[in-house]
Amino acid sequence: VFYSVDKGAHVINISFNIYNTSSMLEEALKKAKEKGVVIVTSAGNYGPYTYTYPAVYAETYSNVISVGSVKQPYGEAAESQYKTDEASSFSESFPVFAPGASIASTFSSNIYDYENRYSRPGPLRLRPKSYFDFYGDISGTSQAANVVSGIVSMILSHEGASAAAGIKKRLLETGTGKV
């Protein structure tokens, strides 16, 4: 966070959660607020009313937006109402939600072929099993936070960095409220 703020970032996505606060994390968020940087954080995948950091800071910092995940029910029309993902952390303090279920993404585990690794001389050379092993669907609040980070970035690129101060309020006032 410090590095991104120092390099002039306008939006920072934080997609990790911890159960206890950290003085360094809080100091970083304060610095981001002072510089007008919007922080978008995943709410966590621990179920309703489970509070983790940095998501909890959405209650006290106007520049921190905590994002929960919604999913579209299977078998219903595309225009149907989204529903809160059962694993998504949320509360009245974290009212921003975005699609976060079955989002296409890259994978980093189990993508290399270790077959015959001991039969070849020299260093181990990792090679992809196949093109399709790099992609798949992932669900969670980290994916939802990415969507909101993109929306915030688009607004700021169109309206300028001065719009950052009211971006959280704007998202809350213009959302559909259909969760």
Coordinates of N, CA, C and O in Angstrom, one line a residue:
V1 N 0.8 -1.2 0.0 CA 0.0 0.0 0.0 C 0.9 1.2 0.0 O 0.6 2.2 -0.8
F2 N 1.9 1.3 0.9 CA 2.8 2.4 0.9 C 3.4 2.7 -0.5 O 3.4 3.8 -1.0
Y3 N 3.9 1.6 -1.1 CA 4.6 1.7 -2.4 C 3.6 2.3 -3.4 O 4.0 3.2 -4.2
S4 N 2.4 1.7 -3.5 CA 1.4 2.1 -4.5 C 1.0 3.6 -4.3 O 0.9 4.3 -5.2
V5 N 0.8 4.0 -3.0 CA 0.5 5.4 -2.7 C 1.7 6.3 -3.2 O 1.4 7.3 -3.8
D6 N 2.9 5.9 -2.8 CA 4.1 6.7 -3.2 C 4.2 6.8 -4.7 O 4.7 7.8 -5.2
K7 N 3.8 5.8 -5.5 CA 4.0 5.8 -6.9 C 2.8 6.5 -7.6 O 2.7 6.5 -8.8
G8 N 1.8 7.0 -6.8 CA 0.7 7.8 -7.4 C -0.5 7.0 -7.8 O -1.4 7.4 -8.6
A9 N -0.7 5.8 -7.2 CA -2.0 5.0 -7.4 C -3.2 5.8 -7.0 O -3.1 6.6 -6.0
H10 N -4.3 5.7 -7.7 CA -5.5 6.3 -7.3 C -6.5 5.3 -6.7 O -7.4 5.7 -5.9
V11 N -6.3 4.0 -7.1 CA -7.2 2.9 -6.6 C -6.3 1.7 -6.2 O -5.4 1.4 -7.0
I12 N -6.5 1.2 -5.0 CA -5.7 0.0 -4.6 C -6.7 -1.1 -4.2 O -7.6 -0.9 -3.4
N13 N -6.5 -2.3 -4.8 CA -7.3 -3.4 -4.4 C -6.6 -4.3 -3.4 O -5.4 -4.7 -3.7
I14 N -7.2 -4.5 -2.3 CA -6.6 -5.4 -1.3 C -7.5 -6.6 -1.1 O -8.7 -6.5 -0.6
S15 N -7.1 -7.8 -1.5 CA -7.9 -9.0 -1.5 C -7.3 -10.0 -0.6 O -7.0 -11.1 -0.9
F16 N -7.1 -9.6 0.7 CA -6.7 -10.6 1.7 C -7.4 -10.2 3.0 O -7.9 -9.0 3.1
N17 N -7.5 -11.1 3.9 CA -8.2 -10.8 5.2 C -7.4 -11.4 6.3 O -6.9 -12.5 6.2
I18 N -7.4 -10.7 7.4 CA -6.8 -11.1 8.6 C -7.7 -10.9 9.8 O -8.6 -10.0 9.7
Y19 N -7.6 -11.6 10.8 CA -8.5 -11.5 12.0 C -8.2 -10.4 12.9 O -9.0 -9.9 13.7
N20 N -6.9 -10.0 13.0 CA -6.5 -8.9 13.9 C -5.9 -7.8 13.1 O -5.3 -8.0 12.0
T21 N -6.1 -6.6 13.6 CA -5.6 -5.4 12.9 C -4.1 -5.4 13.1 O -3.5 -6.1 13.9
S22 N -3.5 -4.6 12.2 CA -2.0 -4.4 12.2 C -1.8 -2.9 12.2 O -2.4 -2.2 11.5
S23 N -0.9 -2.4 13.1 CA -0.6 -1.0 13.1 C 0.0 -0.5 11.8 O -0.3 0.6 11.3
M24 N 0.7 -1.4 11.1 CA 1.3 -1.0 9.8 C 0.2 -0.9 8.7 O 0.2 0.0 7.9
L25 N -0.8 -1.8 8.8 CA -1.9 -1.7 7.8 C -2.7 -0.5 8.1 O -3.0 0.3 7.1
E26 N -3.0 -0.2 9.3 CA -3.7 1.0 9.6 C -3.0 2.3 9.2 O -3.5 3.2 8.7
E27 N -1.7 2.3 9.4 CA -0.8 3.4 9.0 C -0.9 3.6 7.5 O -1.0 4.7 7.0
A28 N -0.8 2.5 6.8 CA -0.9 2.5 5.3 C -2.2 3.1 4.8 O -2.3 3.9 3.9
L29 N -3.3 2.7 5.5 CA -4.6 3.1 5.1 C -4.8 4.6 5.4 O -5.4 5.4 4.6
K30 N -4.2 5.1 6.5 CA -4.3 6.5 6.8 C -3.5 7.3 5.8 O -4.0 8.4 5.3
K31 N -2.4 6.8 5.4 CA -1.6 7.5 4.3 C -2.4 7.6 3.0 O -2.4 8.6 2.4
A32 N -3.0 6.5 2.7 CA -3.8 6.4 1.5 C -4.9 7.4 1.5 O -5.2 8.2 0.5
K33 N -5.6 7.5 2.7 CA -6.7 8.5 2.8 C -6.1 9.9 2.7 O -6.8 10.8 2.0
E34 N -5.0 10.2 3.3 CA -4.4 11.6 3.2 C -4.1 11.9 1.7 O -4.2 13.1 1.4
K35 N -3.7 11.0 0.9 CA -3.4 11.2 -0.5 C -4.6 11.1 -1.4 O -4.4 11.2 -2.6
G36 N -5.8 10.8 -0.9 CA -7.0 10.7 -1.7 C -7.1 9.4 -2.5 O -7.7 9.3 -3.6
V37 N -6.4 8.3 -2.0 CA -6.4 7.0 -2.7 C -7.6 6.2 -2.2 O -7.8 6.1 -1.0
V38 N -8.4 5.6 -3.1 CA -9.5 4.8 -2.8 C -8.9 3.3 -2.6 O -8.2 2.8 -3.4
I39 N -9.3 2.7 -1.5 CA -9.0 1.3 -1.2 C -10.2 0.5 -1.3 O -11.2 0.7 -0.6
V40 N -10.1 -0.5 -2.2 CA -11.2 -1.5 -2.3 C -10.7 -2.8 -1.8 O -9.7 -3.3 -2.2
T41 N -11.5 -3.3 -0.8 CA -11.0 -4.5 -0.1 C -12.1 -5.6 -0.2 O -13.3 -5.3 -0.2
S42 N -11.7 -6.9 -0.3 CA -12.7 -8.0 -0.2 C -13.2 -8.1 1.2 O -12.4 -7.9 2.2
A43 N -14.5 -8.4 1.3 CA -15.1 -8.5 2.7 C -14.7 -9.8 3.4 O -14.8 -9.9 4.6
G44 N -14.3 -10.8 2.6 CA -13.9 -12.1 3.2 C -15.0 -13.1 2.9 O -16.1 -12.8 2.5
N45 N -14.6 -14.4 2.9 CA -15.4 -15.5 2.6 C -15.7 -16.3 3.8 O -15.6 -17.6 3.8
Y46 N -16.0 -15.7 4.9 CA -16.2 -16.4 6.2 C -17.7 -16.4 6.6 O -18.0 -16.7 7.8
G47 N -18.6 -16.0 5.8 CA -20.0 -15.9 6.2 C -20.4 -14.6 6.7 O -19.6 -13.7 7.0
P48 N -21.7 -14.4 6.9 CA -22.3 -13.1 7.3 C -21.8 -12.8 8.7 O -21.6 -13.6 9.6
Y49 N -21.6 -11.5 8.9 CA -21.3 -10.9 10.2 C -19.9 -11.5 10.8 O -19.8 -11.5 12.0
T50 N -19.0 -11.9 9.9 CA -17.7 -12.2 10.4 C -16.8 -11.1 9.9 O -16.7 -10.8 8.7
Y51 N -16.2 -10.5 10.9 CA -15.4 -9.3 10.6 C -13.9 -9.6 10.5 O -13.4 -10.2 11.4
T52 N -13.3 -9.1 9.4 CA -11.9 -9.3 9.2 C -11.3 -7.9 8.8 O -12.0 -7.1 8.3
Y53 N -10.0 -7.8 8.9 CA -9.3 -6.6 8.4 C -8.7 -6.9 7.1 O -8.3 -8.1 6.8
P54 N -8.6 -6.0 6.2 CA -8.9 -4.6 6.3 C -10.3 -4.2 6.1 O -10.7 -3.0 6.1
A55 N -11.2 -5.2 5.8 CA -12.6 -4.9 5.5 C -13.3 -4.0 6.6 O -14.1 -3.1 6.3
V56 N -12.9 -4.3 7.9 CA -13.6 -3.6 9.0 C -13.3 -2.1 8.9 O -14.1 -1.3 9.3
Y57 N -12.2 -1.7 8.3 CA -11.9 -0.3 8.2 C -12.8 0.5 7.3 O -12.8 1.7 7.3
A58 N -13.7 -0.2 6.6 CA -14.7 0.5 5.8 C -15.7 1.3 6.7 O -16.3 2.2 6.3
E59 N -15.8 0.8 7.9 CA -16.6 1.5 8.9 C -16.1 2.9 9.3 O -16.8 3.8 9.7
T60 N -14.8 3.0 9.3 CA -14.1 4.2 9.9 C -13.4 5.1 8.9 O -13.2 6.3 9.1
Y61 N -13.1 4.5 7.7 CA -12.4 5.3 6.7 C -13.3 5.5 5.5 O -13.7 4.5 4.9
S62 N -13.5 6.7 5.1 CA -14.3 7.0 4.0 C -13.8 6.6 2.6 O -14.5 6.5 1.7
N63 N -12.5 6.3 2.6 CA -11.8 5.9 1.3 C -11.7 4.4 1.2 O -11.3 3.9 0.2
V64 N -12.2 3.6 2.2 CA -12.1 2.2 2.2 C -13.5 1.6 1.8 O -14.5 1.9 2.5
I65 N -13.6 0.8 0.8 CA -14.8 0.2 0.4 C -14.7 -1.3 0.5 O -13.8 -1.9 -0.1
S66 N -15.5 -1.9 1.3 CA -15.4 -3.4 1.5 C -16.5 -4.0 0.6 O -17.7 -3.5 0.6
V67 N -16.1 -5.0 -0.1 CA -17.0 -5.6 -1.1 C -17.4 -7.0 -0.8 O -16.5 -7.9 -0.7
G68 N -18.7 -7.3 -0.8 CA -19.2 -8.7 -0.7 C -19.5 -9.2 -2.0 O -19.5 -8.5 -3.0
S69 N -19.7 -10.5 -2.1 CA -20.0 -11.2 -3.3 C -21.4 -11.7 -3.5 O -22.0 -12.1 -2.5
V70 N -21.9 -11.5 -4.7 CA -23.2 -12.0 -5.0 C -23.1 -13.0 -6.2 O -22.1 -13.0 -6.9
K71 N -24.1 -13.8 -6.3 CA -24.1 -14.8 -7.4 C -25.5 -14.8 -8.0 O -26.5 -14.5 -7.3
Q72 N -25.6 -15.2 -9.3 CA -26.9 -15.4 -9.9 C -27.4 -16.8 -9.7 O -26.7 -17.7 -9.9
P73 N -28.7 -16.9 -9.3 CA -29.2 -18.3 -9.1 C -29.2 -19.1 -10.4 O -29.4 -18.5 -11.4
Y74 N -28.9 -20.4 -10.3 CA -28.8 -21.2 -11.4 C -30.3 -21.4 -11.9 O -31.2 -21.5 -11.1
G75 N -30.4 -21.5 -13.2 CA -31.7 -21.9 -13.8 C -32.7 -20.7 -13.9 O -33.8 -20.9 -14.3
E76 N -32.3 -19.5 -13.5 CA -33.1 -18.4 -13.6 C -32.7 -17.5 -14.8 O -31.5 -17.5 -15.2
A77 N -33.6 -16.7 -15.3 CA -33.3 -15.8 -16.4 C -32.1 -14.8 -16.1 O -31.9 -14.5 -14.9
A78 N -31.5 -14.4 -17.1 CA -30.3 -13.5 -16.9 C -30.7 -12.2 -16.1 O -29.9 -11.6 -15.5
E79 N -31.9 -11.8 -16.3 CA -32.3 -10.5 -15.6 C -32.8 -10.7 -14.2 O -33.2 -9.8 -13.5
S80 N -32.7 -11.9 -13.7 CA -33.2 -12.2 -12.4 C -32.3 -11.5 -11.3 O -31.1 -11.2 -11.6
Q81 N -32.8 -11.4 -10.1 CA -32.1 -10.8 -9.0 C -30.9 -11.6 -8.6 O -31.0 -12.8 -8.4
Y82 N -29.8 -11.0 -8.3 CA -28.6 -11.7 -7.7 C -28.9 -12.0 -6.3 O -29.6 -11.3 -5.6
K83 N -28.2 -13.0 -5.8 CA -28.4 -13.3 -4.3 C -27.0 -13.3 -3.7 O -26.0 -13.6 -4.3
T84 N -27.0 -13.0 -2.4 CA -25.7 -12.9 -1.7 C -25.1 -14.3 -1.7 O -25.8 -15.3 -1.4
D85 N -23.8 -14.4 -2.0 CA -23.1 -15.7 -1.9 C -23.1 -16.1 -0.4 O -22.7 -15.3 0.5
E86 N -23.4 -17.3 -0.1 CA -23.5 -17.8 1.2 C -22.2 -17.6 2.0 O -22.2 -17.4 3.2
A87 N -21.0 -17.7 1.3 CA -19.8 -17.6 2.0 C -19.3 -16.2 2.2 O -18.4 -15.9 3.0
S88 N -19.9 -15.2 1.5 CA -19.5 -13.8 1.6 C -19.8 -13.2 2.9 O -20.8 -13.3 3.5
S89 N -18.7 -12.6 3.5 CA -18.9 -11.8 4.7 C -19.6 -10.5 4.3 O -19.4 -9.9 3.3
F90 N -20.5 -10.1 5.2 CA -21.2 -8.9 5.0 C -21.9 -8.4 6.3 O -22.1 -9.2 7.2
S91 N -22.3 -7.2 6.3 CA -23.1 -6.6 7.4 C -23.6 -5.3 6.9 O -23.4 -4.9 5.8
E92 N -24.4 -4.6 7.7 CA -24.9 -3.3 7.3 C -23.8 -2.3 7.1 O -23.9 -1.4 6.3
S93 N -22.6 -2.6 7.7 CA -21.5 -1.7 7.5 C -20.7 -2.0 6.2 O -19.9 -1.1 5.7
F94 N -21.0 -3.1 5.5 CA -20.3 -3.4 4.2 C -21.4 -3.6 3.2 O -21.7 -4.7 2.7
P95 N -22.1 -2.5 2.8 CA -23.2 -2.7 1.9 C -22.9 -2.7 0.4 O -23.8 -2.7 -0.4
V96 N -21.7 -2.8 0.0 CA -21.3 -2.8 -1.4 C -21.1 -4.3 -1.9 O -20.4 -5.0 -1.2
F97 N -21.8 -4.7 -2.9 CA -21.7 -6.1 -3.4 C -21.5 -6.0 -4.9 O -21.9 -5.1 -5.6
A98 N -20.8 -7.0 -5.5 CA -20.6 -7.2 -6.9 C -20.6 -8.6 -7.2 O -20.4 -9.5 -6.4
P99 N -20.8 -9.0 -8.5 CA -20.7 -10.4 -8.9 C -19.3 -10.9 -8.6 O -18.3 -10.3 -8.8
G100 N -19.3 -12.1 -7.9 CA -18.1 -12.7 -7.5 C -18.1 -14.2 -7.6 O -17.2 -14.9 -7.1
A101 N -19.2 -14.8 -8.2 CA -19.3 -16.2 -8.4 C -18.9 -16.7 -9.8 O -19.4 -16.0 -10.8
S102 N -18.2 -17.7 -9.9 CA -17.8 -18.3 -11.2 C -17.2 -17.3 -12.1 O -17.6 -17.1 -13.3
I103 N -16.2 -16.6 -11.7 CA -15.5 -15.6 -12.5 C -14.3 -16.3 -13.1 O -13.5 -16.9 -12.4
A104 N -14.2 -16.1 -14.4 CA -13.0 -16.7 -15.2 C -11.7 -16.1 -14.7 O -11.6 -14.9 -14.5
S105 N -10.8 -17.0 -14.4 CA -9.5 -16.5 -13.9 C -8.4 -17.5 -14.3 O -8.6 -18.5 -14.8
T106 N -7.2 -17.0 -14.0 CA -6.0 -17.9 -14.2 C -5.8 -18.7 -12.9 O -6.2 -18.3 -11.8
F107 N -5.1 -19.8 -13.1 CA -4.8 -20.7 -11.9 C -3.3 -20.8 -11.8 O -2.6 -20.8 -12.8
S108 N -2.8 -21.0 -10.6 CA -1.4 -21.2 -10.4 C -1.0 -22.5 -9.7 O 0.1 -22.9 -9.6
S109 N -2.0 -23.3 -9.4 CA -1.7 -24.6 -8.7 C -2.0 -25.8 -9.7 O -2.9 -25.7 -10.5
N110 N -1.2 -26.8 -9.6 CA -1.4 -28.0 -10.4 C -1.3 -27.7 -11.9 O -2.0 -28.4 -12.6
I111 N -0.5 -26.8 -12.3 CA -0.5 -26.5 -13.7 C 0.8 -27.0 -14.4 O 0.9 -26.9 -15.6
Y112 N 1.7 -27.6 -13.6 CA 2.9 -28.1 -14.2 C 3.0 -29.6 -14.2 O 2.5 -30.3 -13.4
D113 N 3.6 -30.1 -15.3 CA 3.8 -31.5 -15.5 C 5.2 -31.9 -14.8 O 6.2 -31.5 -15.3
Y114 N 5.1 -32.7 -13.8 CA 6.3 -33.1 -13.1 C 6.7 -34.5 -13.6 O 7.6 -35.1 -13.0
E115 N 6.0 -35.1 -14.5 CA 6.3 -36.4 -15.0 C 7.8 -36.5 -15.5 O 8.3 -35.6 -16.1
N116 N 8.4 -37.6 -15.2 CA 9.8 -37.8 -15.6 C 10.8 -36.8 -15.2 O 11.8 -36.6 -15.8
R117 N 10.5 -36.1 -14.1 CA 11.4 -35.0 -13.7 C 12.7 -35.5 -13.2 O 13.7 -34.8 -13.2
Y118 N 12.7 -36.8 -12.7 CA 14.0 -37.4 -12.3 C 14.8 -38.0 -13.4 O 16.0 -38.3 -13.2
S119 N 14.2 -38.2 -14.5 CA 14.9 -38.9 -15.6 C 15.7 -38.0 -16.5 O 16.5 -38.4 -17.2
R120 N 15.5 -36.7 -16.4 CA 16.2 -35.7 -17.2 C 17.4 -35.1 -16.4 O 17.2 -34.8 -15.2
P121 N 18.5 -35.0 -17.0 CA 19.7 -34.4 -16.3 C 19.5 -32.9 -16.3 O 18.7 -32.3 -17.1
G122 N 20.1 -32.2 -15.4 CA 20.1 -30.8 -15.3 C 18.9 -30.3 -14.5 O 18.2 -31.1 -13.8
P123 N 18.7 -29.0 -14.5 CA 17.7 -28.4 -13.6 C 16.3 -28.8 -14.0 O 16.0 -29.1 -15.2
L124 N 15.4 -28.8 -13.1 CA 14.0 -29.2 -13.3 C 13.4 -28.1 -14.2 O 13.5 -26.9 -13.9
R125 N 12.8 -28.5 -15.3 CA 12.1 -27.6 -16.2 C 10.6 -27.8 -16.1 O 10.1 -28.9 -16.4
L126 N 9.9 -26.8 -15.6 CA 8.5 -26.9 -15.5 C 7.8 -26.5 -16.8 O 8.2 -25.6 -17.5
R127 N 6.8 -27.2 -17.2 CA 6.1 -26.9 -18.4 C 4.6 -27.1 -18.2 O 4.2 -28.0 -17.5
P128 N 3.8 -26.2 -18.8 CA 2.4 -26.4 -18.6 C 1.9 -27.7 -19.1 O 2.4 -28.2 -20.1
K129 N 0.9 -28.3 -18.4 CA 0.3 -29.5 -18.9 C -0.4 -29.3 -20.2 O -0.3 -30.0 -21.2
S130 N -1.2 -28.2 -20.2 CA -2.0 -27.8 -21.4 C -2.4 -26.4 -21.3 O -2.5 -25.9 -20.2
Y131 N -2.8 -25.8 -22.4 CA -3.3 -24.4 -22.4 C -4.5 -24.3 -21.4 O -4.6 -23.3 -20.7
F132 N -5.4 -25.2 -21.3 CA -6.6 -25.1 -20.5 C -6.4 -25.2 -19.0 O -7.2 -24.8 -18.3
D133 N -5.2 -25.7 -18.6 CA -4.9 -25.7 -17.2 C -4.6 -24.4 -16.5 O -4.6 -24.3 -15.3
F134 N -4.5 -23.4 -17.3 CA -4.2 -22.0 -16.8 C -5.5 -21.3 -16.4 O -5.4 -20.2 -15.9
Y135 N -6.6 -21.7 -16.8 CA -7.9 -21.0 -16.7 C -8.9 -21.8 -16.0 O -9.0 -23.0 -16.1
G136 N -9.8 -21.1 -15.3 CA -11.0 -21.8 -14.7 C -11.8 -20.8 -14.0 O -11.6 -19.6 -14.1
D137 N -12.8 -21.2 -13.3 CA -13.7 -20.3 -12.5 C -13.4 -20.3 -11.1 O -13.1 -21.3 -10.5
I138 N -13.3 -19.1 -10.5 CA -13.1 -18.9 -9.1 C -14.2 -18.0 -8.5 O -14.8 -17.2 -9.2
S139 N -14.6 -18.3 -7.3 CA -15.6 -17.5 -6.7 C -15.1 -16.9 -5.3 O -14.3 -17.5 -4.7
G140 N -15.7 -15.8 -5.0 CA -15.4 -15.2 -3.7 C -15.3 -13.7 -3.7 O -15.5 -13.0 -4.8
T141 N -15.1 -13.1 -2.6 CA -15.2 -11.6 -2.5 C -13.9 -11.0 -3.1 O -14.0 -9.8 -3.5
S142 N -12.9 -11.7 -3.3 CA -11.7 -11.1 -4.0 C -12.1 -10.8 -5.5 O -11.7 -9.8 -6.0
Q143 N -12.9 -11.7 -6.1 CA -13.3 -11.5 -7.5 C -14.3 -10.3 -7.5 O -14.3 -9.5 -8.4
A144 N -15.2 -10.2 -6.5 CA -16.1 -9.1 -6.5 C -15.4 -7.8 -6.3 O -15.8 -6.8 -6.9
A145 N -14.4 -7.8 -5.4 CA -13.6 -6.5 -5.2 C -12.9 -6.1 -6.5 O -12.8 -4.9 -6.7
N146 N -12.5 -7.0 -7.3 CA -11.9 -6.7 -8.6 C -12.9 -5.9 -9.5 O -12.5 -4.9 -10.2
V147 N -14.1 -6.3 -9.5 CA -15.2 -5.7 -10.3 C -15.3 -4.2 -9.8 O -15.3 -3.3 -10.6
V148 N -15.4 -4.1 -8.5 CA -15.6 -2.7 -7.9 C -14.4 -1.8 -8.2 O -14.5 -0.7 -8.5
S149 N -13.2 -2.4 -8.1 CA -12.0 -1.7 -8.3 C -12.0 -1.2 -9.8 O -11.6 0.0 -10.0
G150 N -12.4 -2.0 -10.7 CA -12.5 -1.6 -12.1 C -13.5 -0.4 -12.3 O -13.3 0.5 -13.0
I151 N -14.7 -0.5 -11.6 CA -15.7 0.5 -11.7 C -15.2 1.8 -11.1 O -15.3 2.9 -11.8
V152 N -14.5 1.8 -10.0 CA -14.0 3.0 -9.4 C -12.9 3.6 -10.3 O -12.9 4.8 -10.5
S153 N -12.0 2.7 -10.8 CA -11.0 3.2 -11.7 C -11.6 3.9 -13.0 O -11.1 5.0 -13.4
M154 N -12.7 3.3 -13.5 CA -13.3 4.0 -14.7 C -13.9 5.3 -14.3 O -13.7 6.3 -15.1
I155 N -14.5 5.4 -13.2 CA -15.1 6.7 -12.7 C -14.0 7.7 -12.6 O -14.1 8.9 -13.0
L156 N -12.9 7.4 -11.9 CA -11.9 8.3 -11.6 C -11.1 8.7 -12.9 O -10.7 9.9 -13.1
S157 N -11.0 7.8 -13.9 CA -10.3 8.1 -15.1 C -11.2 9.1 -15.9 O -10.7 9.9 -16.7
H158 N -12.5 9.0 -15.8 CA -13.4 9.9 -16.5 C -13.6 11.2 -15.9 O -13.6 12.2 -16.5
E159 N -13.7 11.2 -14.5 CA -14.0 12.4 -13.8 C -12.8 13.1 -13.1 O -12.9 14.2 -12.5
G160 N -11.7 12.4 -13.0 CA -10.5 12.9 -12.3 C -10.4 12.5 -10.9 O -11.4 12.0 -10.3
A161 N -9.2 12.6 -10.4 CA -8.9 12.1 -9.0 C -9.7 12.9 -8.0 O -9.9 12.3 -6.9
S162 N -10.2 14.0 -8.3 CA -11.0 14.8 -7.3 C -12.3 14.1 -6.9 O -12.9 14.3 -5.9
A163 N -12.8 13.2 -7.8 CA -14.0 12.4 -7.5 C -13.8 11.4 -6.5 O -14.8 10.8 -6.0
A164 N -12.5 11.1 -6.1 CA -12.3 10.0 -5.1 C -12.9 10.2 -3.8 O -13.4 9.3 -3.1
A165 N -13.0 11.5 -3.3 CA -13.5 11.8 -2.0 C -14.9 11.3 -1.9 O -15.3 10.9 -0.8
G166 N -15.7 11.4 -2.9 CA -17.2 11.0 -2.8 C -17.5 9.7 -3.4 O -18.7 9.4 -3.6
I167 N -16.5 8.9 -3.8 CA -16.8 7.7 -4.6 C -17.6 6.7 -3.8 O -18.5 6.0 -4.4
K168 N -17.3 6.5 -2.6 CA -18.0 5.5 -1.8 C -19.4 5.8 -1.6 O -20.3 5.0 -1.8
K169 N -19.7 7.1 -1.3 CA -21.1 7.6 -1.2 C -21.8 7.4 -2.5 O -23.0 7.0 -2.5
R170 N -21.1 7.7 -3.6 CA -21.8 7.6 -4.9 C -22.1 6.1 -5.2 O -23.2 5.9 -5.7
L171 N -21.3 5.2 -4.9 CA -21.6 3.8 -5.1 C -22.8 3.4 -4.3 O -23.7 2.7 -4.8
L172 N -22.8 3.8 -3.1 CA -24.0 3.4 -2.2 C -25.3 4.1 -2.7 O -26.3 3.4 -2.6
E173 N -25.2 5.3 -3.2 CA -26.4 5.9 -3.6 C -26.9 5.5 -5.0 O -28.1 5.6 -5.3
T174 N -26.0 5.0 -5.8 CA -26.5 4.6 -7.2 C -26.6 3.1 -7.4 O -27.0 2.7 -8.5
G175 N -26.3 2.3 -6.4 CA -26.4 0.9 -6.5 C -27.9 0.5 -6.6 O -28.8 1.3 -6.2
T176 N -28.2 -0.7 -7.1 CA -29.6 -1.1 -7.3 C -30.3 -1.5 -6.0 O -31.5 -1.4 -5.9
G177 N -29.5 -2.0 -5.0 CA -30.1 -2.4 -3.8 C -30.8 -3.7 -3.9 O -31.6 -4.1 -3.0
K178 N -30.6 -4.5 -5.0 CA -31.4 -5.7 -5.2 C -30.5 -6.9 -4.8 O -30.0 -7.6 -5.7
V179 N -30.2 -7.1 -3.5 CA -29.4 -8.2 -3.1 C -30.3 -9.0 -2.2 O -31.0 -8.5 -1.4

